Coordinates of C-alpha atoms and ligand atoms in Angstrom, one line a residue:
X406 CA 84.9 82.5 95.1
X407 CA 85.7 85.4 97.1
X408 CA 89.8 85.4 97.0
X409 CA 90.5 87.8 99.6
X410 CA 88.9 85.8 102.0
X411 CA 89.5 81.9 100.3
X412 CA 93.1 82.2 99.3
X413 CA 96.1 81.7 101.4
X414 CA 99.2 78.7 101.7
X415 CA 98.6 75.8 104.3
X416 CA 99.3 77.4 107.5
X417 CA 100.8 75.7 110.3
X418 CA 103.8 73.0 110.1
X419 CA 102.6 69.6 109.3
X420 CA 103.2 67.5 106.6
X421 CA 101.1 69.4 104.0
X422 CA 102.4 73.0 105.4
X423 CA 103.7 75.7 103.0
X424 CA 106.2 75.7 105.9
X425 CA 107.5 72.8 105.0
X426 CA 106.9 72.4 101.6
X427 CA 108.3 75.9 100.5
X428 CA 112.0 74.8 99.0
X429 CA 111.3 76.3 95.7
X430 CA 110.1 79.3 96.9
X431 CA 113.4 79.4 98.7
X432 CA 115.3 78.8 95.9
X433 CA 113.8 81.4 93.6
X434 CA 114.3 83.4 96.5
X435 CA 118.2 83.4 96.3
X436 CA 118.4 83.1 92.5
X437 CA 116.6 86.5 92.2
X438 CA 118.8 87.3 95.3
X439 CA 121.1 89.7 93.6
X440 CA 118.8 91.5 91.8
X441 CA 117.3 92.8 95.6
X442 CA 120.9 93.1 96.6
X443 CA 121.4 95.4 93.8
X444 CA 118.3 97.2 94.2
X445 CA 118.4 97.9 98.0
X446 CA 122.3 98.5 98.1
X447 CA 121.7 101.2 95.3
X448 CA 118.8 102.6 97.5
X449 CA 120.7 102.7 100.7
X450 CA 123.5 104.7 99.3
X451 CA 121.7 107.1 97.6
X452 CA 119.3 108.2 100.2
X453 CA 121.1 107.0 103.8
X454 CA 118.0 107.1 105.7
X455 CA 118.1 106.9 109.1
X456 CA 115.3 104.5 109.6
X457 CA 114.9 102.2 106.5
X458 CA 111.6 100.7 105.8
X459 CA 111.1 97.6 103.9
X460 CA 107.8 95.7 102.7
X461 CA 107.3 92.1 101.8
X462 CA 104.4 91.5 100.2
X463 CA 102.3 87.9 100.0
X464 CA 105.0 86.9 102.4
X465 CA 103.2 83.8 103.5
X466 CA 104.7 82.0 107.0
X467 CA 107.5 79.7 107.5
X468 CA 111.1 80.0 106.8
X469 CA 110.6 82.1 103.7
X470 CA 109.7 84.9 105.1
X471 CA 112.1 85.9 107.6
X472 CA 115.0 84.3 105.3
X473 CA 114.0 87.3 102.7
X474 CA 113.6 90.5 104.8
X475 CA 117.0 89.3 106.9
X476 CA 118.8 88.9 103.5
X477 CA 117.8 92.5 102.6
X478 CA 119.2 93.8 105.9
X479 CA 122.2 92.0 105.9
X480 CA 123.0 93.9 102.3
X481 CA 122.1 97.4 104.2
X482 CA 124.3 96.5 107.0
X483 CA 127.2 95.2 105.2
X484 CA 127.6 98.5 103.2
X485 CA 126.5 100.4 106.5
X486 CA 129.4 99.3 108.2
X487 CA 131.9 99.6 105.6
X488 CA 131.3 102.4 105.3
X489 CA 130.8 103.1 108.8
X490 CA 128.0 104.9 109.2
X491 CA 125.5 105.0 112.3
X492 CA 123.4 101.8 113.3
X493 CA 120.2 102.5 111.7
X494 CA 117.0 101.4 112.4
X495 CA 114.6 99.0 110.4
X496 CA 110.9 98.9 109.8
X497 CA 110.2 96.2 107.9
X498 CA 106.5 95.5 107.4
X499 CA 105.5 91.8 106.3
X500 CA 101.6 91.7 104.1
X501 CA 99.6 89.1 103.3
X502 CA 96.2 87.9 102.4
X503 CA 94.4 88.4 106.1
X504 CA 93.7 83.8 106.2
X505 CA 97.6 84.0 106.4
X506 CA 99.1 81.8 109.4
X507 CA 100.7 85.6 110.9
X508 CA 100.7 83.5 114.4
X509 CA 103.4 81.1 113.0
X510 CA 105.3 84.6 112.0
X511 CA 104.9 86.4 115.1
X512 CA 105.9 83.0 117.4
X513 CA 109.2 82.8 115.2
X514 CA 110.2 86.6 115.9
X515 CA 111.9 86.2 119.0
X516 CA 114.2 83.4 118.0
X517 CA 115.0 85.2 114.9
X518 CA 115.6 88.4 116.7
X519 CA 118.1 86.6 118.9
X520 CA 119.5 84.8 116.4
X521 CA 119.8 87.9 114.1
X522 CA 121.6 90.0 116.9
X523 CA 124.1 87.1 117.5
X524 CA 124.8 86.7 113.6
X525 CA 125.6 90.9 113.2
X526 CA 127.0 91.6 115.9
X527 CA 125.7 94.7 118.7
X528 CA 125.9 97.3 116.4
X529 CA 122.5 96.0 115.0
X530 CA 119.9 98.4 114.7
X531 CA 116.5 98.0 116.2
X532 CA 114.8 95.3 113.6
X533 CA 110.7 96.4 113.9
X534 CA 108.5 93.8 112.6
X535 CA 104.8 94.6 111.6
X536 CA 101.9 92.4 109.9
X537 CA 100.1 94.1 107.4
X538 CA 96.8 91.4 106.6
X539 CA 95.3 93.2 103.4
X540 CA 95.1 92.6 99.7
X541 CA 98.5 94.2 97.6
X542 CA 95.2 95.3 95.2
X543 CA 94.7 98.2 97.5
X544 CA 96.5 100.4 99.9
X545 CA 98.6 98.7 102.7
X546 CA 100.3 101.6 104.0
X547 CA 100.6 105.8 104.3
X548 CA 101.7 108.2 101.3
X549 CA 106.0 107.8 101.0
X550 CA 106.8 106.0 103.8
X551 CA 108.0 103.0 102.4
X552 CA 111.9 102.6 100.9
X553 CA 111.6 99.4 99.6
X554 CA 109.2 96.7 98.4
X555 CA 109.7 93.1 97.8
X556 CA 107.4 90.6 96.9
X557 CA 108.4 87.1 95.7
X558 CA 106.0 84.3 94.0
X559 CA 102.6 86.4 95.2
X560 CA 101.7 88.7 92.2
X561 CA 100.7 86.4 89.8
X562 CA 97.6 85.7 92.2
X563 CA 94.8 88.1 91.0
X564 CA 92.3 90.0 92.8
X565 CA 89.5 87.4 91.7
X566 CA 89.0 84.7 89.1
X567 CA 87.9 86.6 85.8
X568 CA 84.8 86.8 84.6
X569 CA 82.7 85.0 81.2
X570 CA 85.3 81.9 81.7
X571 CA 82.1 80.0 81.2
X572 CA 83.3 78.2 78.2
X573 CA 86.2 77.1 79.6
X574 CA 84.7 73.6 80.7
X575 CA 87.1 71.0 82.2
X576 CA 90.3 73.4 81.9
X577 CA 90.8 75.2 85.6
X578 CA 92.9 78.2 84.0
X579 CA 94.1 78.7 80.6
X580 CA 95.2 75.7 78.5
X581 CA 95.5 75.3 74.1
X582 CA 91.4 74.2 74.4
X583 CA 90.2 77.3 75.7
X584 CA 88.5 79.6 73.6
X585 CA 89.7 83.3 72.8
X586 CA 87.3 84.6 75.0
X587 CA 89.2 83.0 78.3
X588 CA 92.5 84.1 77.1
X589 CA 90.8 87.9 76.8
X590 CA 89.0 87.6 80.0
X591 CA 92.6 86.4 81.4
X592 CA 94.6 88.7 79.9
X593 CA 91.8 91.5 81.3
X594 CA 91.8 90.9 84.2
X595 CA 95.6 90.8 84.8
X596 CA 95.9 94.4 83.2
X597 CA 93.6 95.6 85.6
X598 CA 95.5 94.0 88.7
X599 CA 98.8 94.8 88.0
X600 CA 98.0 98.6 87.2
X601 CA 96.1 98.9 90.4
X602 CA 98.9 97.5 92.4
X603 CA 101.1 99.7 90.7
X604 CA 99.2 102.7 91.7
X605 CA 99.1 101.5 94.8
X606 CA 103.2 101.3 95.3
X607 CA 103.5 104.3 93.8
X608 CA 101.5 106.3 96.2
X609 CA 103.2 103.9 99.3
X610 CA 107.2 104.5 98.0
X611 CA 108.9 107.6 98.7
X612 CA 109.9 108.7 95.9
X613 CA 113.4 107.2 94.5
X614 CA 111.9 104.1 96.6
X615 CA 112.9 100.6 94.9
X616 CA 110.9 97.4 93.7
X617 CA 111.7 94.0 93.3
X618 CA 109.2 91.6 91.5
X619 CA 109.0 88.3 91.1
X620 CA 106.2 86.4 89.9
X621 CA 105.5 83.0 88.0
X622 CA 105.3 83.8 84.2
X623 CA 106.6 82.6 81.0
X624 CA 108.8 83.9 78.7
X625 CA 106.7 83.4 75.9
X626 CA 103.8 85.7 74.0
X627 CA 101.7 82.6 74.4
X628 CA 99.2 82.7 77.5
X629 CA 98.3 79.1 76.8
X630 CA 102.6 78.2 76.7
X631 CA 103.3 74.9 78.3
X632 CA 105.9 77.0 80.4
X633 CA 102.9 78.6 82.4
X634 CA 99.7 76.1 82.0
X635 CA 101.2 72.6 82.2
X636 CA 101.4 72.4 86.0
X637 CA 97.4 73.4 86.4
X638 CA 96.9 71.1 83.4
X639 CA 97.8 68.5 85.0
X640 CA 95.7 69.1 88.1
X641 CA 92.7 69.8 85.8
X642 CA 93.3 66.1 84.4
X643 CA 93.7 64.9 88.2
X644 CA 90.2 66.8 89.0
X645 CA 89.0 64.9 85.4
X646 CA 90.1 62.1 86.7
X647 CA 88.0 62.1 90.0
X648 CA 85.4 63.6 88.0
X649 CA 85.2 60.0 86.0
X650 CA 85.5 58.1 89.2
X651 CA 81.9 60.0 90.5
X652 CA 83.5 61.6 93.2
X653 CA 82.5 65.1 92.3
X654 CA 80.2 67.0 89.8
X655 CA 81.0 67.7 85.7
X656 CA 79.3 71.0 86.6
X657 CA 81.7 71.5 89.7
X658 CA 84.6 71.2 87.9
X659 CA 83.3 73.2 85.1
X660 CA 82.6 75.8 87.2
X661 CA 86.0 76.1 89.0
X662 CA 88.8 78.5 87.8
X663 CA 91.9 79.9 89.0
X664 CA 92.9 83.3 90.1
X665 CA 96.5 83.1 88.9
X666 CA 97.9 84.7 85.7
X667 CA 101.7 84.4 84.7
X668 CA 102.5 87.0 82.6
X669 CA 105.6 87.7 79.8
X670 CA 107.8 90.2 80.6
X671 CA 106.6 92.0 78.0
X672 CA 103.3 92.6 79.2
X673 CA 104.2 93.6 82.7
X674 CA 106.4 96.2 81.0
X675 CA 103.3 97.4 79.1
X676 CA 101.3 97.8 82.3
X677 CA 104.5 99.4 84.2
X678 CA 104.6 102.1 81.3
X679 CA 101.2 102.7 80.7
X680 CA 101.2 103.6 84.8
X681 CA 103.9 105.9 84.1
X682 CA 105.6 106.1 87.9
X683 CA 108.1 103.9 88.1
X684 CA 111.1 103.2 86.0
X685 CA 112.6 99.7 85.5
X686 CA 116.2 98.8 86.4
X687 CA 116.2 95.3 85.1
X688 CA 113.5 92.9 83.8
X689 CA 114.7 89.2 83.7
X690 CA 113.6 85.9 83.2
X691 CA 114.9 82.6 85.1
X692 CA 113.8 78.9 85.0
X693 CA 113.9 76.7 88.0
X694 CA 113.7 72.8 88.0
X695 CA 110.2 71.5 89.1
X696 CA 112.6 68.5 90.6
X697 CA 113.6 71.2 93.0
X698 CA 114.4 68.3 95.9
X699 CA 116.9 66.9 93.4
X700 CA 118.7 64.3 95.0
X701 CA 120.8 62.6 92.2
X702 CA 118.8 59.3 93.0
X703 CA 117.9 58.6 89.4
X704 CA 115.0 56.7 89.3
X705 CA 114.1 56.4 92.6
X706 CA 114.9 60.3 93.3
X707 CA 112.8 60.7 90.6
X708 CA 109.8 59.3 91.6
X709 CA 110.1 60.9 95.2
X710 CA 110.4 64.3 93.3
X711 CA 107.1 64.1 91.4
X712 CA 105.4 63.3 94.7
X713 CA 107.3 66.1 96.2
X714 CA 106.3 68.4 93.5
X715 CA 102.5 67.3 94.1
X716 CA 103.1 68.0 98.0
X717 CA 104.4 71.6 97.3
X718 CA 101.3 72.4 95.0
X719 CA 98.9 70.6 97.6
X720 CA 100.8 73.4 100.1
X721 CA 100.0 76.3 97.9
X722 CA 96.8 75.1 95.9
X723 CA 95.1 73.0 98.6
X724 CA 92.8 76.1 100.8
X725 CA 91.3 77.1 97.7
X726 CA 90.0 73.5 96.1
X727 CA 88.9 72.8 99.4
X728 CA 86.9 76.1 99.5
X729 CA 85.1 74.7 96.0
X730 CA 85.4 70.8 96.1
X731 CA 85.1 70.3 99.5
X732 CA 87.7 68.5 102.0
X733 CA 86.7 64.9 101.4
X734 CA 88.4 64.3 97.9
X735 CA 92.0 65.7 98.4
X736 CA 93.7 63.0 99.6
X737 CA 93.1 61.2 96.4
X738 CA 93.2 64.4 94.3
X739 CA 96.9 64.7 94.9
X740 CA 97.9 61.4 95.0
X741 CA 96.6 61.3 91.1
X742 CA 98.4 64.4 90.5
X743 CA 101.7 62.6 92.1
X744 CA 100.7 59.9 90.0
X745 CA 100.5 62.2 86.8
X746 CA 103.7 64.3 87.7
X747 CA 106.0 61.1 88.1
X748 CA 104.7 59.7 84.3
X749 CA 105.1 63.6 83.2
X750 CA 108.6 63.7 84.8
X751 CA 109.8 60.3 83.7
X752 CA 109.8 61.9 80.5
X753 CA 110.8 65.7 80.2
X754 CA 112.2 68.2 82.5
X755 CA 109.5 70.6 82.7
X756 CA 110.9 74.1 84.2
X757 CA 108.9 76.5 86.3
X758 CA 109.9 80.6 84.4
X759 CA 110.0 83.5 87.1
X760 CA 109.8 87.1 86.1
X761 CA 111.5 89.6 87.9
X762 CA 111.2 92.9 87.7
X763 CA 113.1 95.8 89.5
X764 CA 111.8 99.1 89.4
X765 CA 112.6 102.8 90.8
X766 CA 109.7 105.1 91.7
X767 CA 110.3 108.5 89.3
X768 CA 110.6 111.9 91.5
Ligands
SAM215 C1 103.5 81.0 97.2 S1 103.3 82.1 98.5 C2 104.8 83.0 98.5 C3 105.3 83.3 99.9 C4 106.7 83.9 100.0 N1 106.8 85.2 99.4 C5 107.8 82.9 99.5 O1 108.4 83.3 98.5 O2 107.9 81.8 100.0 C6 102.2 83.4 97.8 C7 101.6 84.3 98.9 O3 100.9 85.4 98.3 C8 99.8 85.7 99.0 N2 98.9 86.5 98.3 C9 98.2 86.2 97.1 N3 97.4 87.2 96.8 C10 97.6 88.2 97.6 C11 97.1 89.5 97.8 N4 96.2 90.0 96.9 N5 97.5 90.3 98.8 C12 98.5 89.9 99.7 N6 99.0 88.6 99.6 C13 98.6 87.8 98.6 C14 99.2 84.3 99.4 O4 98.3 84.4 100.4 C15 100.5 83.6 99.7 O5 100.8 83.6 101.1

């Protein structure tokens, strides 16, 4: 499976969109929110640039990702104007896998620009939008001339699914049944990722620049923690599932993998030393209901959340099953994993963990 090319969210806006199945992603967006404001309101004071350049990275399309960069620049401007200094202008470039739906982006710019002027006023700045398509596991833009990255729910993608997961059989990432040698090739491959994107940033920031991180993870030392794995466990006994009613292969499944690894905060902090350029601010952990649509309607509300939960997944996991299963089973993939999710539901309160991070690049 070639990720750069395979991975990206449903584009578009139907009913299986990320567009419109993005509310939890929207919601880790403003938990983690004060974290950016911190970071970017720290940045603006201490260097006062004239033209302020932000990056969001794995931004994806749909109301996400114009709801993030505009929440950065309202910080800047609200501390811009109290302490009323010049309009300023922004550069804000938006990255993402090159499959990404950047139409859907670039047809909701002028809207947003007119909205965005009537909301702060004239004394706006000039708000430049740019889409970067590239992978963050390389360089997206020139030496220092970025003040400020952002990237929220992308990083725990990895540049390719590891290799030797050969014993891994009907698991699709790691789960208690797989042997060391997955959790090593995992835990590899992830190293490798996150040092490269590091080294990436740290040639991209100027220096003093600011980074906020947030990624899917787990607060525990254990890869194979329910915290992390349950979610793709569940789909993996959705794809067993389909795989007893003869719809596709043993050997297809037991080939499949994902690129996805959701680290501890203590091994991103490893990696973020052992790269040596950046120092961090604030590392932080935060759970968010999978029941994210929580509408109080007990039982009922219940049930519509588990099928919601499946329709968010389908969103985000659906391009790249499709790119190894085929089109023809998905329907019934995720109604089984709706199926599976309202049992699973019925009885716990399983909790997606986010990591975030916020780092300073050293001088
Ligand atoms: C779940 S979406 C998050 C989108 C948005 N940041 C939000 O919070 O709603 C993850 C995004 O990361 C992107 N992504 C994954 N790996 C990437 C890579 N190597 N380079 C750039 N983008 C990547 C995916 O294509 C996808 O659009």
């Amino acid at each position: 499976m070639e990720v750069f090319r395979v991975l990206h969210m449903n584009g578009g806006a139907g009913d299986f969109s990320y567009a419109n199945n993005s509310l939890l992603q929207l919601k880790v967006i403003s938990m983690t929110r004060p974290i950016a404001e911190e970071a970017i309101s720290s940045l603006y004071c201490s260097t006062l640039p004239t033209t302020f350049t932000i990056a969001d990275l794995g931004c994806s399309s749909g109301p996400n990702t114009l709801m993030a960069v505009s929440q950065l620049i309202k910080t800047v401007e609200n501390i811009r104007t109290n302490l009323c200094n010049n309009p300023i202008e922004y550069q804000v470039f938006l990255n993402d896998l090159p499959g990404n739906d950047f139409n859907a982006i670039f047809k909701a710019l002028p809207n947003f620009h007119e909205n965005f002027k009537k909301e702060m006023g004239a004394d706006l700045g000039p708000c430049l939008f740019t889409g970067v398509p590239g992978s963050f596991y390389g360089r997206l833009f020139p030496s220092r001339s970025v003040h400020f990255i952002h990237s929220s729910y992308s990083l725990h993608w990895l540049s390719k699914v590891p290799e030797g997961l050969e014993e891994n059989k009907r698991n699709i990432y790691m789960a208690e049944t797989s042997p060391a040698s997955v959790l090593k090739a995992y835990y590899d491959q992830f190293q490798k990722d996150f040092s490269l994107f590091l080294r990436c940033r740290a040639e991209e920031l100027v220096d003093g620049g600011y980074m906020v991180l947030t990624l899917l993870g787990r607060s525990s030392e254990d890869p194979t923690s329910k915290e992390c794995c349950y979610i793709w466990e569940l789909l993996a006994m959705a794809l067993n599932d389909i795989v007893s009613q003869g719809m596709i292969e043993e050997e297809k499944l037991e080939s499949f993998n994902l690129p996805k690894y959701m680290p501890s905060p203590t091994e991103m902090s490893i990696e973020i030393g052992k790269e040596g350029s950046f120092v961090v601010n604030r590392i932080q952990v935060s759970k968010v209901d999978w029941h994210v649509y929580n509408n109080n309607d007990e039982s009922n509300g219940l049930r519509a959340g588990g099928y919601n939960v499946a329709k968010y997944m389908r969103a985000v996991a659906e391009p790249i099953l499709v790119s190894h299963f085929g089109e023809a089973i998905m329907d019934e993939l995720f109604i089984r994993y709706g199926e599976i999710i309202v049992d699973r539901m019925a009885k716990e309160k399983p909790e997606f963990v986010n990591v975030t991070v916020s780092l300073t690049k050293m001088k």
